[in-house]
PDB file of C-alpha atoms in Angstrom:
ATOM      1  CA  UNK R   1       0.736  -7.571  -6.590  1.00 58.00           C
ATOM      2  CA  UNK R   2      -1.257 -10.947  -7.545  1.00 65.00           C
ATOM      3  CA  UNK R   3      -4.449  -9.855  -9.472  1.00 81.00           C
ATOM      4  CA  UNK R   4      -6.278 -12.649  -7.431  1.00 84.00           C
ATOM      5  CA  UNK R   5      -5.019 -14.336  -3.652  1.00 87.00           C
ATOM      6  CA  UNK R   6      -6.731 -17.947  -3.445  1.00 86.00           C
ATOM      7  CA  UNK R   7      -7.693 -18.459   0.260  1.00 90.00           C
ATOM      8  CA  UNK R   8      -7.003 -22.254  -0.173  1.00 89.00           C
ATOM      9  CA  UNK R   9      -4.730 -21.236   2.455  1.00 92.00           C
ATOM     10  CA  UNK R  10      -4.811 -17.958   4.770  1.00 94.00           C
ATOM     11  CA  UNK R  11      -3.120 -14.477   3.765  1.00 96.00           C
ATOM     12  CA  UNK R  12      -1.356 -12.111   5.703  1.00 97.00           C
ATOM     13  CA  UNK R  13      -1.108  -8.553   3.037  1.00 97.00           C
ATOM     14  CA  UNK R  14       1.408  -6.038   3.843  1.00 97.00           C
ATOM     15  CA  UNK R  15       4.261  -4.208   2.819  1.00 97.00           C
ATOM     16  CA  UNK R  16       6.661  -6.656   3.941  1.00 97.00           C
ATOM     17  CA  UNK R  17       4.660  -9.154   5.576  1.00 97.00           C
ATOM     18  CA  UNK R  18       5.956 -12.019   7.941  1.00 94.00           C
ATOM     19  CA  UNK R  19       4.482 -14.901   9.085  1.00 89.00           C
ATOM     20  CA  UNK R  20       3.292 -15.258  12.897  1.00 85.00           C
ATOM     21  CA  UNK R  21       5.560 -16.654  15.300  1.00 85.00           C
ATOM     22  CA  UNK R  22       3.554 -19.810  15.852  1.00 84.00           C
ATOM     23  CA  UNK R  23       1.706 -21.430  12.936  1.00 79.00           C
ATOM     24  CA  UNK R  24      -1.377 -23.483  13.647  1.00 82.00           C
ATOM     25  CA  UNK R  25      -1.986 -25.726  10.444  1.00 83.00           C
ATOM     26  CA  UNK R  26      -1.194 -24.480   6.955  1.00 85.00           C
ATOM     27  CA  UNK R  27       1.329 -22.193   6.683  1.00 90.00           C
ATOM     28  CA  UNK R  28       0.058 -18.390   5.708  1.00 94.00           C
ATOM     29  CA  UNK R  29       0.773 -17.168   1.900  1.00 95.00           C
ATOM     30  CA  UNK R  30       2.502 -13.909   1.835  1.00 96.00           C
ATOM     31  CA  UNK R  31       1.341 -11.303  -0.326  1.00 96.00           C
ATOM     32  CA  UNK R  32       3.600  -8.016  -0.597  1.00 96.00           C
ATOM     33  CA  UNK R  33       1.838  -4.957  -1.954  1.00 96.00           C
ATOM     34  CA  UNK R  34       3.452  -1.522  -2.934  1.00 95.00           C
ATOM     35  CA  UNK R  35       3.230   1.324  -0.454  1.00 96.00           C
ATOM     36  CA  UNK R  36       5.215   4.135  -1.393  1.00 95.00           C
ATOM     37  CA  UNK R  37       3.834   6.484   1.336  1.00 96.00           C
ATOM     38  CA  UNK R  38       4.349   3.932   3.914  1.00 95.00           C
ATOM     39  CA  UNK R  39       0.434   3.911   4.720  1.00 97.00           C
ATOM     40  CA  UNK R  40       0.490   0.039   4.715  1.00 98.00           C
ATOM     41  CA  UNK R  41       1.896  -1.814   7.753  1.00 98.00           C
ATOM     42  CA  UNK R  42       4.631  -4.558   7.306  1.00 97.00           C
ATOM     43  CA  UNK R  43       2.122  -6.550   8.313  1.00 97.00           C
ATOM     44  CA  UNK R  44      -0.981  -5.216   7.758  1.00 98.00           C
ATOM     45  CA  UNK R  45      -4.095  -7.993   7.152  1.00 98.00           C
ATOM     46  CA  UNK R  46      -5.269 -11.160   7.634  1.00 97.00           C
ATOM     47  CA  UNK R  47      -7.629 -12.889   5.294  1.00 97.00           C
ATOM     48  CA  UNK R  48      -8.757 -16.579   5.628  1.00 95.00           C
ATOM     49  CA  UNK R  49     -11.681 -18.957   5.013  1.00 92.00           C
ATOM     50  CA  UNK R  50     -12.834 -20.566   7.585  1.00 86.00           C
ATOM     51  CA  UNK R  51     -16.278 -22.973   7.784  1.00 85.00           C
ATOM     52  CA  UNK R  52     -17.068 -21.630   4.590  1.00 85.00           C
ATOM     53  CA  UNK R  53     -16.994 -17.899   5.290  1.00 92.00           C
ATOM     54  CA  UNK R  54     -14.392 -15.001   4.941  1.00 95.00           C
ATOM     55  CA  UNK R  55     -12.516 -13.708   7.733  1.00 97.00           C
ATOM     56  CA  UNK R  56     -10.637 -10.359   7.144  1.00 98.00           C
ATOM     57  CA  UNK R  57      -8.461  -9.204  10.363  1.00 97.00           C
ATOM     58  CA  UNK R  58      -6.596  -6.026  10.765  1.00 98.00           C
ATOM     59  CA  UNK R  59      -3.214  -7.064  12.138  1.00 97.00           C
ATOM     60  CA  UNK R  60      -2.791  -4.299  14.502  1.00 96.00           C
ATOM     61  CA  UNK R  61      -1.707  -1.581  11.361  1.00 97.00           C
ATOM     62  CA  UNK R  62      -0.901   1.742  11.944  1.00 95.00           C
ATOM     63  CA  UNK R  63      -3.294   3.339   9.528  1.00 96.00           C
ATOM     64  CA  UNK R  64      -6.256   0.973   9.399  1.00 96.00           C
ATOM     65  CA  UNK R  65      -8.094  -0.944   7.472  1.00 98.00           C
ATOM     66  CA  UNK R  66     -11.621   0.357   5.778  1.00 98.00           C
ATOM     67  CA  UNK R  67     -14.424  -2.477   4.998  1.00 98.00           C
ATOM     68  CA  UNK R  68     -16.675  -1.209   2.291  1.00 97.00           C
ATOM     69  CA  UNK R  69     -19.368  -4.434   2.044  1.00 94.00           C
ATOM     70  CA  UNK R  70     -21.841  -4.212  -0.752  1.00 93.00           C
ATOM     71  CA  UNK R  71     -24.870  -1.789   0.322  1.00 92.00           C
ATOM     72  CA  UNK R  72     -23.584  -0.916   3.639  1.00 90.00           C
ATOM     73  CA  UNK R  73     -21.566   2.170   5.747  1.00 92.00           C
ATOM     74  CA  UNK R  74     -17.559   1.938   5.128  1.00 94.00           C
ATOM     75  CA  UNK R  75     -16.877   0.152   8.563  1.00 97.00           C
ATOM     76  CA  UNK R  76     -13.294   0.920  10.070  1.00 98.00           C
ATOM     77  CA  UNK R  77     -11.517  -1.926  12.051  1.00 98.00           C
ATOM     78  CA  UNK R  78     -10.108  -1.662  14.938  1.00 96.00           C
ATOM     79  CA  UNK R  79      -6.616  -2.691  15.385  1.00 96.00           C
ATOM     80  CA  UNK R  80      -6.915  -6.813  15.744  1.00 96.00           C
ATOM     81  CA  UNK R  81     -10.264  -6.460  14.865  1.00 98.00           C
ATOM     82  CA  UNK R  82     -12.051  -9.545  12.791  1.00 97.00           C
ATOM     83  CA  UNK R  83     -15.193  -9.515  10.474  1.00 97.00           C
ATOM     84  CA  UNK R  84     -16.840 -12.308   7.847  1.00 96.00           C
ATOM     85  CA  UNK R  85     -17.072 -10.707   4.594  1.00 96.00           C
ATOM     86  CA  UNK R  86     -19.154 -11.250   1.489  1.00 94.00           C
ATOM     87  CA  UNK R  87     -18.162 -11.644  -1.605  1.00 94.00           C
ATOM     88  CA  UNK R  88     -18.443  -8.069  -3.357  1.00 95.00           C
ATOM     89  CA  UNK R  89     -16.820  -6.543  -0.585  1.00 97.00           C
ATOM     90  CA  UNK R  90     -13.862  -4.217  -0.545  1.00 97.00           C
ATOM     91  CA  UNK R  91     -10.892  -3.466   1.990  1.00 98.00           C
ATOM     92  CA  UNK R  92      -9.167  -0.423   1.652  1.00 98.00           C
ATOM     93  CA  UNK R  93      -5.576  -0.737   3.211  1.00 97.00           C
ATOM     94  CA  UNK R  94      -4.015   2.692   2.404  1.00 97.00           C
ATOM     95  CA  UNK R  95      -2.141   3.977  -0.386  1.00 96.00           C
ATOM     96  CA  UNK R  96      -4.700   2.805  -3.102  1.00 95.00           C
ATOM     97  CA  UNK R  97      -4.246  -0.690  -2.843  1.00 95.00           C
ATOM     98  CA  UNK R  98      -8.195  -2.056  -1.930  1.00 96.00           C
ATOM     99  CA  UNK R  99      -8.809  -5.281  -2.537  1.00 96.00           C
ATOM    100  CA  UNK R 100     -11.818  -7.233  -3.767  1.00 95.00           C
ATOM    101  CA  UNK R 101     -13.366  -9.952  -1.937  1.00 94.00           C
ATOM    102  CA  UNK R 102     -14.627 -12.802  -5.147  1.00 90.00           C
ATOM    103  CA  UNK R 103     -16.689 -15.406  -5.400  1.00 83.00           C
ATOM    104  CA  UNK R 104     -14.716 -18.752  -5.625  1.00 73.00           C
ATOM    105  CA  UNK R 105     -15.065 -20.291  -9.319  1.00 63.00           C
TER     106      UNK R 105
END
């Protein structure tokens, strides 16, 4: 697993992630992460910046995605669901992996 996922183009995480059928624009970067009790979807999230903002999407996953933004309730997306994140933020995907949303350098 990449210790950091530049969103210079968007990412689809997952435990064997593919890209979507149809690609508008750049192409998606891949990102595979370990899931040894299968709690992470093939394909299980989108992130992307878009208009200067962060754009995580649960990609219809089996188990969920968790949103756990600085100073506010754990939010749970719903399957396809999409939300603008702050830096500071973490998603929880299942099987420990949470990442870390960062402030570009």
């Amino acid at each position: 697993v990449p210790d950091r996922i530049p969103l210079d183009a968007p990412a689809i995480v997952g435990r064997r992630p593919r890209p979507p059928r149809v690609v508008r624009g750049v192409a998606p970067r891949l990102v595979a992460v370990p899931s040894p009790l299968g709690e992470i979807s093939g394909t299980h999230l989108g992130l992307r910046q878009d208009a200067g903002v962060i754009v995580v999407t649960d990609l219809d996953s089996t188990n969920g995605t968790v949103v756990l933004a600085p100073g506010a309730e754990h939010l749970a997306l719903r399957p396809g669901e999409s939300l603008v994140v702050v830096p500071g933020t973490r998603i929880d995907i299942g099987d420990g992996v949470v990442l870390e949303i960062l402030s570009a350098r």
